[in-house]
Amino acid sequence: MSQALEEPLEQALERAIRDVPGVTAVFRAGSPLGKVIEASGELLRGERRPGSLVKVSRTDDVVVAIEVELGVSSEASSVDTLERVYAAVLVLLSTQGLEPGLIRLTVVHISGEGAGL
């Protein structure tokens, strides 16, 4: 598959994470202040950051850091869900020939019964 047709890493990670049982949502990664600064910059430039809510820092074939903020179901163990997400991230990176550095997963919301995406 050509480089132009491949799914960007951030979007592939987000899709893989959303498919993990127990994950109810993926939120934009980063500190609250960082999110405000980023949104302000986008407004001033008249552009929106496209695509993914997953934050990826990389150099060539080494992924330096991945940051993900998730919602999980109250019916699922947060620890088990995070372990499954971590495994899904490792598998995806491996299939793309990438080596992970830091993988930061944070549960920022726990959905009650009947909550949807």
CSV table of C-alpha atoms in Angstrom, one decimal:
chain,number,residue,atom,x,y,z
A,1,MET,CA,0.0,0.0,0.0
A,2,SER,CA,1.4,3.4,-0.9
A,3,GLN,CA,2.3,5.9,1.9
A,4,ALA,CA,-0.5,8.3,0.6
A,5,LEU,CA,-3.2,5.6,1.1
A,6,GLU,CA,-2.0,4.4,4.6
A,7,GLU,CA,-4.0,5.5,7.6
A,8,PRO,CA,-2.1,8.0,9.8
A,9,LEU,CA,-0.7,6.4,12.9
A,10,GLU,CA,-2.7,8.6,15.3
A,11,GLN,CA,-6.0,7.6,13.6
A,12,ALA,CA,-5.0,3.9,13.5
A,13,LEU,CA,-4.2,4.0,17.2
A,14,GLU,CA,-7.5,5.8,18.0
A,15,ARG,CA,-9.5,3.2,16.0
A,16,ALA,CA,-7.7,0.3,17.6
A,17,ILE,CA,-8.2,1.8,21.1
A,18,ARG,CA,-11.9,2.4,20.5
A,19,ASP,CA,-12.3,-1.3,19.5
A,20,VAL,CA,-11.0,-2.5,22.9
A,21,PRO,CA,-13.7,-3.9,25.1
A,22,GLY,CA,-14.5,-1.6,28.1
A,23,VAL,CA,-13.4,1.6,26.3
A,24,THR,CA,-16.4,4.0,26.0
A,25,ALA,CA,-14.6,7.1,24.6
A,26,VAL,CA,-11.3,8.6,23.6
A,27,PHE,CA,-10.7,12.2,24.6
A,28,ARG,CA,-8.1,14.8,23.3
A,29,ALA,CA,-4.8,14.0,25.0
A,30,GLY,CA,-2.8,16.7,26.8
A,31,SER,CA,-2.9,19.0,29.9
A,32,PRO,CA,-5.9,21.3,30.2
A,33,LEU,CA,-3.6,24.4,29.7
A,34,GLY,CA,-2.0,22.7,26.7
A,35,LYS,CA,-5.4,22.1,25.2
A,36,VAL,CA,-6.5,25.7,25.7
A,37,ILE,CA,-3.2,27.0,24.1
A,38,GLU,CA,-3.6,24.6,21.2
A,39,ALA,CA,-7.2,25.6,20.6
A,40,SER,CA,-6.3,29.3,20.8
A,41,GLY,CA,-3.5,28.8,18.2
A,42,GLU,CA,-5.9,27.0,15.9
A,43,LEU,CA,-8.5,29.8,16.2
A,44,LEU,CA,-5.8,32.5,15.5
A,45,ARG,CA,-4.6,30.6,12.5
A,46,GLY,CA,-8.1,29.8,11.3
A,47,GLU,CA,-7.5,26.1,11.3
A,48,ARG,CA,-8.5,23.0,13.2
A,49,ARG,CA,-6.2,20.2,14.1
A,50,PRO,CA,-7.4,17.4,11.9
A,51,GLY,CA,-8.0,13.8,12.9
A,52,SER,CA,-7.1,12.0,16.0
A,53,LEU,CA,-7.5,12.6,19.7
A,54,VAL,CA,-4.4,10.5,20.3
A,55,LYS,CA,-1.2,12.4,20.8
A,56,VAL,CA,1.9,10.8,19.2
A,57,SER,CA,5.5,12.2,19.2
A,58,ARG,CA,8.0,10.4,17.0
A,59,THR,CA,11.3,10.4,15.3
A,60,ASP,CA,11.7,8.3,12.1
A,61,ASP,CA,10.9,4.7,13.1
A,62,VAL,CA,10.9,5.3,16.9
A,63,VAL,CA,7.7,6.4,18.6
A,64,VAL,CA,8.9,8.6,21.4
A,65,ALA,CA,5.6,9.0,23.2
A,66,ILE,CA,1.9,8.1,22.9
A,67,GLU,CA,-0.7,9.9,25.1
A,68,VAL,CA,-4.3,8.7,25.3
A,69,GLU,CA,-7.1,9.8,27.6
A,70,LEU,CA,-10.0,7.3,27.8
A,71,GLY,CA,-13.4,6.8,29.1
A,72,VAL,CA,-14.1,3.3,30.4
A,73,SER,CA,-17.3,1.5,31.3
A,74,SER,CA,-18.2,1.2,35.0
A,75,GLU,CA,-19.0,-2.4,34.3
A,76,ALA,CA,-15.4,-3.2,33.2
A,77,SER,CA,-12.2,-3.1,35.3
A,78,SER,CA,-10.3,0.0,34.5
A,79,VAL,CA,-7.0,-1.9,35.1
A,80,ASP,CA,-8.0,-4.7,32.8
A,81,THR,CA,-9.2,-2.2,30.2
A,82,LEU,CA,-5.9,-0.3,30.3
A,83,GLU,CA,-3.9,-3.5,30.0
A,84,ARG,CA,-5.9,-4.4,26.9
A,85,VAL,CA,-5.4,-0.9,25.4
A,86,TYR,CA,-1.7,-1.1,26.1
A,87,ALA,CA,-1.5,-4.5,24.4
A,88,ALA,CA,-3.5,-3.1,21.4
A,89,VAL,CA,-1.1,-0.2,21.1
A,90,LEU,CA,1.9,-2.5,21.2
A,91,VAL,CA,0.4,-4.8,18.5
A,92,LEU,CA,-0.4,-1.9,16.2
A,93,LEU,CA,3.1,-0.4,16.6
A,94,SER,CA,4.7,-3.8,16.0
A,95,THR,CA,2.7,-4.4,12.8
A,96,GLN,CA,4.0,-1.0,11.5
A,97,GLY,CA,7.6,-1.8,12.4
A,98,LEU,CA,7.7,0.9,15.1
A,99,GLU,CA,9.3,0.7,18.5
A,100,PRO,CA,7.4,2.3,21.4
A,101,GLY,CA,8.9,4.7,23.9
A,102,LEU,CA,6.6,6.1,26.6
A,103,ILE,CA,2.9,5.0,26.4
A,104,ARG,CA,0.8,7.1,28.8
A,105,LEU,CA,-2.8,5.9,29.2
A,106,THR,CA,-5.1,7.9,31.5
A,107,VAL,CA,-8.7,7.1,32.5
A,108,VAL,CA,-10.5,10.5,32.6
A,109,HIS,CA,-14.1,9.3,32.7
A,110,ILE,CA,-15.9,6.2,33.9
A,111,SER,CA,-19.3,5.8,32.2
A,112,GLY,CA,-22.3,4.5,34.2
A,113,GLU,CA,-24.7,1.8,33.1
A,114,GLY,CA,-26.4,2.6,29.8
A,115,ALA,CA,-24.0,5.3,28.8
A,116,GLY,CA,-23.2,5.3,25.1
A,117,LEU,CA,-20.4,6.6,22.9
